[in-house]
Coordinates of C-alpha atoms in Angstrom, one line a residue:
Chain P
X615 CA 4.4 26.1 2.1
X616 CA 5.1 28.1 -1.0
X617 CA 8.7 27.8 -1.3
X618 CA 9.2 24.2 -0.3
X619 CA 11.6 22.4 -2.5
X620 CA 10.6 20.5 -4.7
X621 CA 11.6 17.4 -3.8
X622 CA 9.8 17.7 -0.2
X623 CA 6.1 18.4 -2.1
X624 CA 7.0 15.4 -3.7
X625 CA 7.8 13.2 -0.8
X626 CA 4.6 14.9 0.6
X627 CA 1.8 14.1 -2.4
X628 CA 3.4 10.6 -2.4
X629 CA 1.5 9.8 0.8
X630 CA -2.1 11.1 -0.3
X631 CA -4.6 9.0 -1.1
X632 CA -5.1 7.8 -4.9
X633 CA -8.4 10.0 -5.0
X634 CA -6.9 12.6 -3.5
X635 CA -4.3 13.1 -6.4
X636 CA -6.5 12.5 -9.2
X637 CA -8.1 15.7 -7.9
X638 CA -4.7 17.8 -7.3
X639 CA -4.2 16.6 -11.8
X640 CA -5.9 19.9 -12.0
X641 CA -3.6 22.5 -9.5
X642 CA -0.8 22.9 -12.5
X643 CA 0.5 21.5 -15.5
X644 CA 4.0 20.5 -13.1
X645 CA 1.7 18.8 -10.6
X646 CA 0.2 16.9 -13.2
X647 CA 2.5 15.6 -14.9
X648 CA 4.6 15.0 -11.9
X649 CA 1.4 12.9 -11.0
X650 CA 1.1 10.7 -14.2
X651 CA 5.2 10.1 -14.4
X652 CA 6.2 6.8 -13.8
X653 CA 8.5 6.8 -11.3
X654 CA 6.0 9.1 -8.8
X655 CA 3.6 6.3 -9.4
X656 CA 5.8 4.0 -8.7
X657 CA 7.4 5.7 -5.6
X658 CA 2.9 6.0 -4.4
X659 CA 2.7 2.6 -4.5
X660 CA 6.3 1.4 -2.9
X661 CA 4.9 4.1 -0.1
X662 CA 1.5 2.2 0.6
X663 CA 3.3 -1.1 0.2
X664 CA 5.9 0.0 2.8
X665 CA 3.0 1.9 4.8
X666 CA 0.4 -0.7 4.3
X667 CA -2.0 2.2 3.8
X668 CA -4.4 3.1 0.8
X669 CA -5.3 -0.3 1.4
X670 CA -8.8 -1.8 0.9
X671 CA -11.4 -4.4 0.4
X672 CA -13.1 -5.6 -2.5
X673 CA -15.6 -8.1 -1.5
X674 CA -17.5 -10.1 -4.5
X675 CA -20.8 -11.5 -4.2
X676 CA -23.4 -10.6 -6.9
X677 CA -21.9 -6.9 -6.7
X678 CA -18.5 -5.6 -6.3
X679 CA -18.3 -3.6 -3.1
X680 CA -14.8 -1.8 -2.3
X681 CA -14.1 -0.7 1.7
X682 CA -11.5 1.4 2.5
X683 CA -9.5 -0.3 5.4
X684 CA -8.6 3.0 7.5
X685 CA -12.6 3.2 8.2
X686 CA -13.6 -0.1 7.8
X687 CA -17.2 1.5 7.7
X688 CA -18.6 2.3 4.6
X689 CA -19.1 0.2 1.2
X690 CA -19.0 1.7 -2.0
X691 CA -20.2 -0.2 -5.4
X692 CA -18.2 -0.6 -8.3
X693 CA -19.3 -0.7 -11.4
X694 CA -17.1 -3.0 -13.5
X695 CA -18.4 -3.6 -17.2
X696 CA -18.7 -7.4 -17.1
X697 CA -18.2 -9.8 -14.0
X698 CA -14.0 -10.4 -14.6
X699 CA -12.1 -8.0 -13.5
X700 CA -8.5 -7.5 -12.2
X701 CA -8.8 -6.9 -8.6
X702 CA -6.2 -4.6 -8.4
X703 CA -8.4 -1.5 -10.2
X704 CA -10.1 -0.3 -6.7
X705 CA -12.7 2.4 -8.4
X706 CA -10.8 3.7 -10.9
X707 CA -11.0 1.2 -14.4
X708 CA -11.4 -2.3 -14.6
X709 CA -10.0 -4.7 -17.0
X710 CA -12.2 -7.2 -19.0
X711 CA -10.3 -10.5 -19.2
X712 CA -11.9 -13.7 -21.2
X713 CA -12.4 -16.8 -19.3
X714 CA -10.5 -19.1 -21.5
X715 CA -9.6 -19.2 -25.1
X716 CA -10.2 -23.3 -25.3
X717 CA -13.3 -24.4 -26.2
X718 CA -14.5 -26.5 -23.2
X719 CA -13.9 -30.0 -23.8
X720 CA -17.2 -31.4 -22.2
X721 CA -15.3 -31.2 -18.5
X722 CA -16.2 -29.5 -15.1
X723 CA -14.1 -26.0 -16.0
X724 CA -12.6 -24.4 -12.6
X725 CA -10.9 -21.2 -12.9
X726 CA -8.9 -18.8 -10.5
X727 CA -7.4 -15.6 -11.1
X728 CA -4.6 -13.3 -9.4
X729 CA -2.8 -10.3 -9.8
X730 CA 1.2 -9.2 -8.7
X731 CA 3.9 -7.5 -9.4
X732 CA 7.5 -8.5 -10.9
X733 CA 10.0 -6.3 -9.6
X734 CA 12.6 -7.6 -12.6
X735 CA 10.9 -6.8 -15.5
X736 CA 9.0 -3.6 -13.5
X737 CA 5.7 -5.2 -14.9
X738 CA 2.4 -5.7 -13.2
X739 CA 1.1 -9.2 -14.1
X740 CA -2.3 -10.9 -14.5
X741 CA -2.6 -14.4 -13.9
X742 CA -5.7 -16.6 -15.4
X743 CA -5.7 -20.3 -14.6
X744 CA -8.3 -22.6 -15.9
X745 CA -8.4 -26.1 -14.8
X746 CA -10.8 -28.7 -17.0
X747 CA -12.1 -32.0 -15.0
X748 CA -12.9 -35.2 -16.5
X749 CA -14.5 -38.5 -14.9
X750 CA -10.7 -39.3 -13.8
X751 CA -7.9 -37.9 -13.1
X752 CA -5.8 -39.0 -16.2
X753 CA -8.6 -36.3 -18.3
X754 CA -7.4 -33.1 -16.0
X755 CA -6.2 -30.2 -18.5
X756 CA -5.1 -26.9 -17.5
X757 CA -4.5 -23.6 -19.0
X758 CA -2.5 -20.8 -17.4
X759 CA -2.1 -17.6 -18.7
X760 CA -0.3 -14.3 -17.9
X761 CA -1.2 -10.9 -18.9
X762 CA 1.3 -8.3 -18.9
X763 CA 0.4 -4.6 -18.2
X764 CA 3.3 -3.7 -19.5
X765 CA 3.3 -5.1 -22.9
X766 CA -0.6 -5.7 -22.7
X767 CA -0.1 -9.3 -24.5
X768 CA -1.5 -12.6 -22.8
X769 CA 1.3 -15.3 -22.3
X770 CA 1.0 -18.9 -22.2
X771 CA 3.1 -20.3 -18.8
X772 CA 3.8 -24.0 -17.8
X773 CA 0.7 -25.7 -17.2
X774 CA -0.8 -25.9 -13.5
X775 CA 0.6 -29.7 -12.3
X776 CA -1.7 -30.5 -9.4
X777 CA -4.6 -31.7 -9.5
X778 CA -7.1 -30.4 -7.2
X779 CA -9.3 -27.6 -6.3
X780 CA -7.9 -24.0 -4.7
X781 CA -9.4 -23.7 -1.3
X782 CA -9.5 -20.2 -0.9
X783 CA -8.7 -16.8 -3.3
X784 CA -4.8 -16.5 -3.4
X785 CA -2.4 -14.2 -1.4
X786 CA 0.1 -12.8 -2.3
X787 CA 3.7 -12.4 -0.6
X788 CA 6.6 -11.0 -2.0
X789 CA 6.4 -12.0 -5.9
X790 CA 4.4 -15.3 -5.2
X791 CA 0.8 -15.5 -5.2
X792 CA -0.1 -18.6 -2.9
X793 CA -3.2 -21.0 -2.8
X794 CA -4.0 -22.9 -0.5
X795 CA -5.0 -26.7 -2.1
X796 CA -6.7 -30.1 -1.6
X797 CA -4.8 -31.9 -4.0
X798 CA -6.8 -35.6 -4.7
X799 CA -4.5 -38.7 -5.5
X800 CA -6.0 -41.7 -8.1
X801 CA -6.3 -43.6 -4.9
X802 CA -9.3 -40.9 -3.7
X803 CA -7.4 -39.6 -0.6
X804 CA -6.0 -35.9 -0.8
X805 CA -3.9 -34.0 1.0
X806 CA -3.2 -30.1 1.2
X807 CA -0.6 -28.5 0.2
X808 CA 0.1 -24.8 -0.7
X809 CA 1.1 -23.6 -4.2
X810 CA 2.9 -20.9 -5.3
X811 CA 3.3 -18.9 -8.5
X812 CA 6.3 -17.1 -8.8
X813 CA 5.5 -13.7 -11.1
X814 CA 9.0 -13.3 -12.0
X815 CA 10.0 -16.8 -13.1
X816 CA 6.2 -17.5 -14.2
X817 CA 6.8 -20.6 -12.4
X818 CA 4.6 -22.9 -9.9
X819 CA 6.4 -24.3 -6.7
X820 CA 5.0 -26.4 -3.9
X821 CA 5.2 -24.9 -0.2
X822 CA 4.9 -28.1 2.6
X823 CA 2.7 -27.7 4.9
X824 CA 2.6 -29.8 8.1
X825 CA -1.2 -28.3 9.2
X826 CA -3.2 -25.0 9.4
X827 CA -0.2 -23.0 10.6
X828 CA 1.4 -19.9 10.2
X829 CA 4.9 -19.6 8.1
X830 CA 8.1 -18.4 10.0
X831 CA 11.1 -18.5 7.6
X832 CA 9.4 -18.4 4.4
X833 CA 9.3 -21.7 2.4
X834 CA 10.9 -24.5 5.2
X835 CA 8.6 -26.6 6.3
X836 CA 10.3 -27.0 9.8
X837 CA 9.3 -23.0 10.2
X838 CA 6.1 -23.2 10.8
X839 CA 4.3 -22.1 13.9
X840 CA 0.9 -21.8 15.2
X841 CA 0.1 -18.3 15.8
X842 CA -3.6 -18.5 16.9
X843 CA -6.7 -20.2 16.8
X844 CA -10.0 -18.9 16.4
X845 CA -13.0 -19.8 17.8
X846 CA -16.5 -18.2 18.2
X847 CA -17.1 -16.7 21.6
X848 CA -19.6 -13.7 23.0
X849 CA -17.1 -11.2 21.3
X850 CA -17.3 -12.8 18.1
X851 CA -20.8 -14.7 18.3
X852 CA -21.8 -17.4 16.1
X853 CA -19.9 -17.8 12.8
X854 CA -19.1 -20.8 10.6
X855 CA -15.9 -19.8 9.0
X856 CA -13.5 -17.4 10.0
X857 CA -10.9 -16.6 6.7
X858 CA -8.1 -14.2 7.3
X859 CA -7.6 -11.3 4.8
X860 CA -4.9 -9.4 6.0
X861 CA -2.5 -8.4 8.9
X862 CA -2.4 -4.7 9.6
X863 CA 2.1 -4.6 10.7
X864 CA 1.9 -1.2 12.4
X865 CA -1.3 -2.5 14.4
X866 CA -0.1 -6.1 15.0
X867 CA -3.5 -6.8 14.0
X868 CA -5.5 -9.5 11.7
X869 CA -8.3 -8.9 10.0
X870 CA -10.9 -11.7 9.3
X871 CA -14.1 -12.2 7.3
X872 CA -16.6 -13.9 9.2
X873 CA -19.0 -16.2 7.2
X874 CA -19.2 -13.6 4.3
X875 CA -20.9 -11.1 6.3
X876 CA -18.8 -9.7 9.5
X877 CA -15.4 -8.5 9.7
X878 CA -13.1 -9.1 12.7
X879 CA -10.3 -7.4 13.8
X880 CA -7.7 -9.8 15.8
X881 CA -5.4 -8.0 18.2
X882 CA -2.0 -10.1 18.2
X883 CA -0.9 -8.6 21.2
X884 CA -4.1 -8.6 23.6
X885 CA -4.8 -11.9 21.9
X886 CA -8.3 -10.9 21.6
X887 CA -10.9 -9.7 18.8
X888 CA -11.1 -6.3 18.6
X889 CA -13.9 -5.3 17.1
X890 CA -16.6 -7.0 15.0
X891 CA -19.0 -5.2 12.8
X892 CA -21.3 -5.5 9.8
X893 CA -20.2 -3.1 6.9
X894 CA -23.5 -1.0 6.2
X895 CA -24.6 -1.0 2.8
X896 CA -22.8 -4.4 1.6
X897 CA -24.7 -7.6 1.5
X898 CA -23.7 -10.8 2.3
X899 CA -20.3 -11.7 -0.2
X900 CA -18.5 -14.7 -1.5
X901 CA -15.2 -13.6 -1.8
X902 CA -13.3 -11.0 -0.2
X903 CA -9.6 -9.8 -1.9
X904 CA -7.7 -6.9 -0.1
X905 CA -6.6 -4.2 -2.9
X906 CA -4.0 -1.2 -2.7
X907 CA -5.2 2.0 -3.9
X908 CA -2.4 3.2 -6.7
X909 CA -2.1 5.0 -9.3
X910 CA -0.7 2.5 -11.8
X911 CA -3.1 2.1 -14.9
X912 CA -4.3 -1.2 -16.4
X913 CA -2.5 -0.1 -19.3
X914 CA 1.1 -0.3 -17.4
X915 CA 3.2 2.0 -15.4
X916 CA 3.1 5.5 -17.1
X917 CA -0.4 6.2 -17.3
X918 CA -0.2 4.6 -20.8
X919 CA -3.7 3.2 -19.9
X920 CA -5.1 5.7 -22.6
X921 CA -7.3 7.2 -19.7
X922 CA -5.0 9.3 -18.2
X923 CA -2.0 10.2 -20.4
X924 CA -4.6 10.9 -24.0
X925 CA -2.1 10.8 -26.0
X926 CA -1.6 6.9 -26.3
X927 CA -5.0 6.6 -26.6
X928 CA -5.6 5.2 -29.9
X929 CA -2.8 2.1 -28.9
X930 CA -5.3 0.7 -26.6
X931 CA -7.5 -0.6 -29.6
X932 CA -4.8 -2.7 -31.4
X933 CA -4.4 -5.4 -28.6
X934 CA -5.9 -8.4 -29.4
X935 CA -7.7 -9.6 -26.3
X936 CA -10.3 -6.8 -25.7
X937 CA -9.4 -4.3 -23.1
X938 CA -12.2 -2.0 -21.9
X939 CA -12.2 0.3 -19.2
X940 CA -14.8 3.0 -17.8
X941 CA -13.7 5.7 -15.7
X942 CA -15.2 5.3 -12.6
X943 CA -17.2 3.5 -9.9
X944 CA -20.1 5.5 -8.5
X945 CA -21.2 5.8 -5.6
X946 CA -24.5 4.5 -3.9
Chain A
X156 CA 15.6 21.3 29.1
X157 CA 18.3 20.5 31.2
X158 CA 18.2 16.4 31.1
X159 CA 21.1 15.4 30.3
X160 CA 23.7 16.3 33.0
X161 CA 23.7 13.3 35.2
X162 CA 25.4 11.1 32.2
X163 CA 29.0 10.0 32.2
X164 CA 31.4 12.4 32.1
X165 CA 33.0 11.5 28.4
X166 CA 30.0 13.2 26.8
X167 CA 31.7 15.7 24.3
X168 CA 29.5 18.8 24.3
X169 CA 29.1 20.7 20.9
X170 CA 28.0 24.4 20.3
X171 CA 26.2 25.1 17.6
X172 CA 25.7 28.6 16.3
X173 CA 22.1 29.2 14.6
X174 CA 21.8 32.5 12.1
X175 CA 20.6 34.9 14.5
X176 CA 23.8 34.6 16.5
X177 CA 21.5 32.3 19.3
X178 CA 23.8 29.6 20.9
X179 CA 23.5 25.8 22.3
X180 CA 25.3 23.3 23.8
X181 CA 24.5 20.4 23.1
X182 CA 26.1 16.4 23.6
X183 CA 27.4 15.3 20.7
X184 CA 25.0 12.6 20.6
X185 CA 22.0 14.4 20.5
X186 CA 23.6 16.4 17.6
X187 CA 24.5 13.7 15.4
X188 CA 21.5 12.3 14.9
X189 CA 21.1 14.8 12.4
X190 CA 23.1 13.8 9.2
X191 CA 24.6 17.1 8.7
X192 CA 26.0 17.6 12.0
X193 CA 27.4 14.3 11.9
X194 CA 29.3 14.3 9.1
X195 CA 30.8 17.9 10.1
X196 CA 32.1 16.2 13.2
X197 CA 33.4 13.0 11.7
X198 CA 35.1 15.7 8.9
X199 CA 36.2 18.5 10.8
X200 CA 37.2 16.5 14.2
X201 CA 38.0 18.5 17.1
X202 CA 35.6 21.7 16.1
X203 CA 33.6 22.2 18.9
X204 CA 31.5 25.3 17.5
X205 CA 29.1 24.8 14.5
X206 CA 28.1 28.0 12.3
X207 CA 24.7 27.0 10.6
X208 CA 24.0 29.5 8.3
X209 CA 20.6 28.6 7.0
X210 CA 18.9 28.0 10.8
X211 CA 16.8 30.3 12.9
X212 CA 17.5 29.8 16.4
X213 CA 13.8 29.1 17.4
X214 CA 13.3 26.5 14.8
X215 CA 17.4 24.9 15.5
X216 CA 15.5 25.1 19.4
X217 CA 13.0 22.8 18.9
X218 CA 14.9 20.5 16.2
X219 CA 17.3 19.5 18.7
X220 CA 14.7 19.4 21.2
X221 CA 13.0 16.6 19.1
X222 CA 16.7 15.2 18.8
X223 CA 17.0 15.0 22.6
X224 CA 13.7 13.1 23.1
X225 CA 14.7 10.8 20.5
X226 CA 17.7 10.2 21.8
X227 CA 17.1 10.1 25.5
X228 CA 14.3 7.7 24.7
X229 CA 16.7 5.5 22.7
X230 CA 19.6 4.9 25.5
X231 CA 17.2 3.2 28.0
X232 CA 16.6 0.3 25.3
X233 CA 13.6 -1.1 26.0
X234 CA 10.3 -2.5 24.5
X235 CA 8.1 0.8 25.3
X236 CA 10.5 3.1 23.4
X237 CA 8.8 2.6 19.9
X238 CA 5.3 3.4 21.4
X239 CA 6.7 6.4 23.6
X240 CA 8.8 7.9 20.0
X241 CA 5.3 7.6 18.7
X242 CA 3.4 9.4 21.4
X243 CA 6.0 12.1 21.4
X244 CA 6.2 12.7 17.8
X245 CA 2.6 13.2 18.0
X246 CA 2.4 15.2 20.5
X247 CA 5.2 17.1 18.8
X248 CA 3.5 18.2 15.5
X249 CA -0.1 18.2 16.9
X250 CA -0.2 22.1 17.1
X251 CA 2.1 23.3 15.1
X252 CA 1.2 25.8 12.5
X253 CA 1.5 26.3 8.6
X254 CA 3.9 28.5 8.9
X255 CA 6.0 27.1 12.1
X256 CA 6.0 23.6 10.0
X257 CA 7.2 25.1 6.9
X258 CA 10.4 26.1 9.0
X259 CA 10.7 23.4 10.6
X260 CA 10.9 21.2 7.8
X261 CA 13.4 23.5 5.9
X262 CA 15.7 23.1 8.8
X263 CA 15.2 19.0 9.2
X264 CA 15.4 19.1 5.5
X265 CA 18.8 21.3 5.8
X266 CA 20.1 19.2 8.6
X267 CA 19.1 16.0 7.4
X268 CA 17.7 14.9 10.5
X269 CA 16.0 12.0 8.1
X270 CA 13.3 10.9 10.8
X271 CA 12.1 14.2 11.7
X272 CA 11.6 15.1 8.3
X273 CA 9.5 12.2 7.5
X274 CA 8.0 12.8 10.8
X275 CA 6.9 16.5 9.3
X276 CA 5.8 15.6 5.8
X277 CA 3.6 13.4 6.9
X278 CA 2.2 15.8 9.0
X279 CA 1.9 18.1 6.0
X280 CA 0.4 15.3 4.0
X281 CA -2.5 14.8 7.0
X282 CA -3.0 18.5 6.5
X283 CA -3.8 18.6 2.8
X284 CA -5.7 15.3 2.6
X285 CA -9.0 15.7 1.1
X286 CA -8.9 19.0 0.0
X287 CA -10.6 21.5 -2.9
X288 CA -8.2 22.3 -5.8
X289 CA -8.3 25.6 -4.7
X290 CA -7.5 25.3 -1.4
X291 CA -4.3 23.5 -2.7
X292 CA -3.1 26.5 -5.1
X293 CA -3.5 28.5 -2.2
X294 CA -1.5 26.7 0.5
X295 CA 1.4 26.2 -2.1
X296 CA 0.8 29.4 -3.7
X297 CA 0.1 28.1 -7.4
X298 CA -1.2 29.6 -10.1
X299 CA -3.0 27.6 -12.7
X300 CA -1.1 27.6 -15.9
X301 CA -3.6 25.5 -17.8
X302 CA -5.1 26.6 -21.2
X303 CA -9.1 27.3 -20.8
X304 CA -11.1 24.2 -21.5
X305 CA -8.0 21.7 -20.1
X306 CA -8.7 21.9 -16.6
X307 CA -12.5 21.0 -17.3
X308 CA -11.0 18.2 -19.6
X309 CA -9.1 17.0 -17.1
X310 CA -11.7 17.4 -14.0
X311 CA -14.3 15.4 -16.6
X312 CA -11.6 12.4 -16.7
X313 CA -11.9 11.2 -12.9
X314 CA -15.2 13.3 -11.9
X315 CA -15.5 10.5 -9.0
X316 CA -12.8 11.9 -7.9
X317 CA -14.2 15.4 -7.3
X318 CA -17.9 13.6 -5.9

């Protein structure tokens, strides 16, 4: 392997795993810097996007568990300095982010968080909603920021127009993160309806949705089918809610959570459930977000997080919202 | 070897001409899906001998053997093709050796047979997954070039990652 060219061991450590290539920092002074350049972290990530591997879960409850999705076996704790965090930073550093910057105004406060990418600007966005309910719905306030890891400021967007609480944690496809919504009208009845936000425009729009169906030509209502519906059998065995977290495209399989405590794996060509385990070593969780393992700092592309790169160290302390990181979730 | 015979008669059969003089004839279709020898024929036109230069004859051999199954596998179009590419390709690079893969790739790289080289890095990638620094600067032959006290430095940075 000596005398490959250079531009095959590239291709080739593009496809390791992020743990993996923090390790090989140390073969040379070429392969780490190659590792910490911009565009090979960028060309790591397109590769797992493309690949869907270095995925995994993070799965909240009164820890932070992370399980990689290859295995689907073992849970490892992360140790994140306060309780928000950006989802994204599997292991590696975390990213405290304040809940709001308003002093609550005496209202139920409701907030949601999410995390994408804009391809435009090349910037890797954090997105903060807080909504503030009053006795009607003439008091509702919200707040929406965006943080950019690119020019680590916070950004006030448009305010959050709907009225209503986000029924489940938000997924994203292409550049728009999507909520699902029970949206209440004055006259007490509610409907739901999926909202979008776009991280390049920093713009909400409205998806229609006719029921609980699967999307076909993105955005028209008329495009939606029903792929599957799940109910509990002897594979599956009892379960109260079944949330989908992600489908695997070179399996043609979904994953699902199962009440918090079981995950499910859906074959979409056998129609059947695969397999259904308990992850050892991960209690029962409230929230499950899938992550990709990268390379891409919480300080931006570059490795300008001040971890990595050393020199840019001292920039991290100028930023006006706190940013702290630590460099590393143990292991159990 | 020999599967191709019973195919329509307008098949144009190429020769190509590997470094150590070794010979083989093969249908232009097979041959073009690698990018090189495409382009030679669209450039050149009627040449029906190919000199490469830069190719062993045992590694051209089992290039165009993988070109062969791939495009045997892609004339009867139909669902199962995908899945029997896959099983192929893995049975393909299952036992192939350091050094044998090192070849091989220099020659996909060379002929830009685009698939099988993707086919081979990743197969280089499974092999160094999860491995000691060391074991890496000796695969690729490296030599650390970093000052004493910067690889610790470094190391200390993302310990997990050496747990």
């Amino acid at each position: 392997m000596a005398s490959l060219p250079w531009a095959a061991i590239v291709n080739i450590l593009a496809r390791l795993p992020v743990k993996d290539l923090l390790r090989y920092r140390c073969v040379s002074k070429l392969w780490c810097s190659l590792i910490d350049g911009p565009d090979f972290i960028k060309m790591h990530l397109n590769h797992s996007m493309e690949t869907s591997s270095n995925l995994g879960l993070i799965r909240a409850g009164r820890q932070l568990h992370w399980v990689g999705l290859d295995t689907l076996n073992k849970a490892v704790r992360l140790k994140p300095p306060s309780e928000q965090v950006t989802r994204d930073a599997h292991f590696g550093k975390f990213m405290k982010v304040p809940i709001s910057d308003k002093e609550n105004p005496g209202k139920f406060e409701f907030g949601t968080v999410g995390f994408g990418y804009d391809p435009v600007n090349d910037d890797h966005k954090f997105l903060r909603m807080t909504h503030y309910f009053g006795r009607d719905s003439s008091s509702f306030e919200s707040e929406v920021k965006v943080y950019s890891l690119k020019s680590k400021t916070w950004k006030r967007v448009g305010d959050h127009l709907y009225h209503g609480y986000h029924c489940e944690s938000g997924v994203l496809v292409g550049n728009s993160l999507h909520w699902m919504m029970r949206v209440r009208f004055p006259d007490s009845t509610s409907v739901h309806i999926v909202v979008a936000f776009d991280f390049v425009t920093e713009k909400y729009w409205e998806i229609l949705l006719p029921d609980k169906k699967s999307k076909q030509e993105y955005g028209v209502k008329e495009s939606w089918t029903k792929l599957f519906s799940v109910v509990p059998s002897d594979v599956t065995g009892v379960f109260k809610s079944a949330t989908p977290l992600a489908y695997l495209k070179s399996a043609r399989q979904v994953l699902f959570d199962l009440d918090g405590e079981k995950l499910m794996v859906y074959d979409l060509d056998t129609k059947k459930a695969k397999s259904v385990r308990k992850i050892s070593e991960c209690p029962k969780c409230l929230h499950t977000f899938i992550s990709v393992g990268s390379l891409v700092g919480l300080g931006g592309l570059g490795g300008g997080d001040g971890e990595n790169s050393g020199k840019k160290e001292g920039e991290n302390g100028d930023n006006r919202e706190k940013q702290e990181q630590q460099p590393g979730g143990q292991k159990r | 070897m020999s599967s191709s015979s019973t195919t329509t008669t307008t098949t144009r059969l190429l020769m190509l001409k590997a470094s150590d003089g070794v010979t083989f004839e093969v249908e232009e279709a097979v041959a073009t899906k690698l990018g090189a020898i495409n382009n030679m024929v669209e450039e050149e036109g009627s040449e029906d001998l190919i000199c490469l230069p830069n190719v062993n004859g045992k590694f051209l051999g089992m290039v165009l053997e993988w070109c062969k199954k791939h495009a045997n596998n892609n004339t009867n179009s139909d669902k199962g093709n995908d899945e029997v590419n896959k099983w192929w390709d893995k049975e393909f690079v299952m036992d192939l050796d350091q050094n044998t893969l090192y070849h091989l790739l220099m020659a996909a790289d060379y002929l830009s047979g685009t698939e099988l080289v993707d086919l081979l890095t990743e197969k280089v990638a499974s092999m160094i997954r999860g491995k000691k620094v060391e074991e890496i600067r000796e695969t690729f032959k490296i030599k650390s070039d970093f000052l004493p006290g910067q690889e610790e430095e470094i190391r200390k940075k993302n310990s997990w990652a050496f747990e």
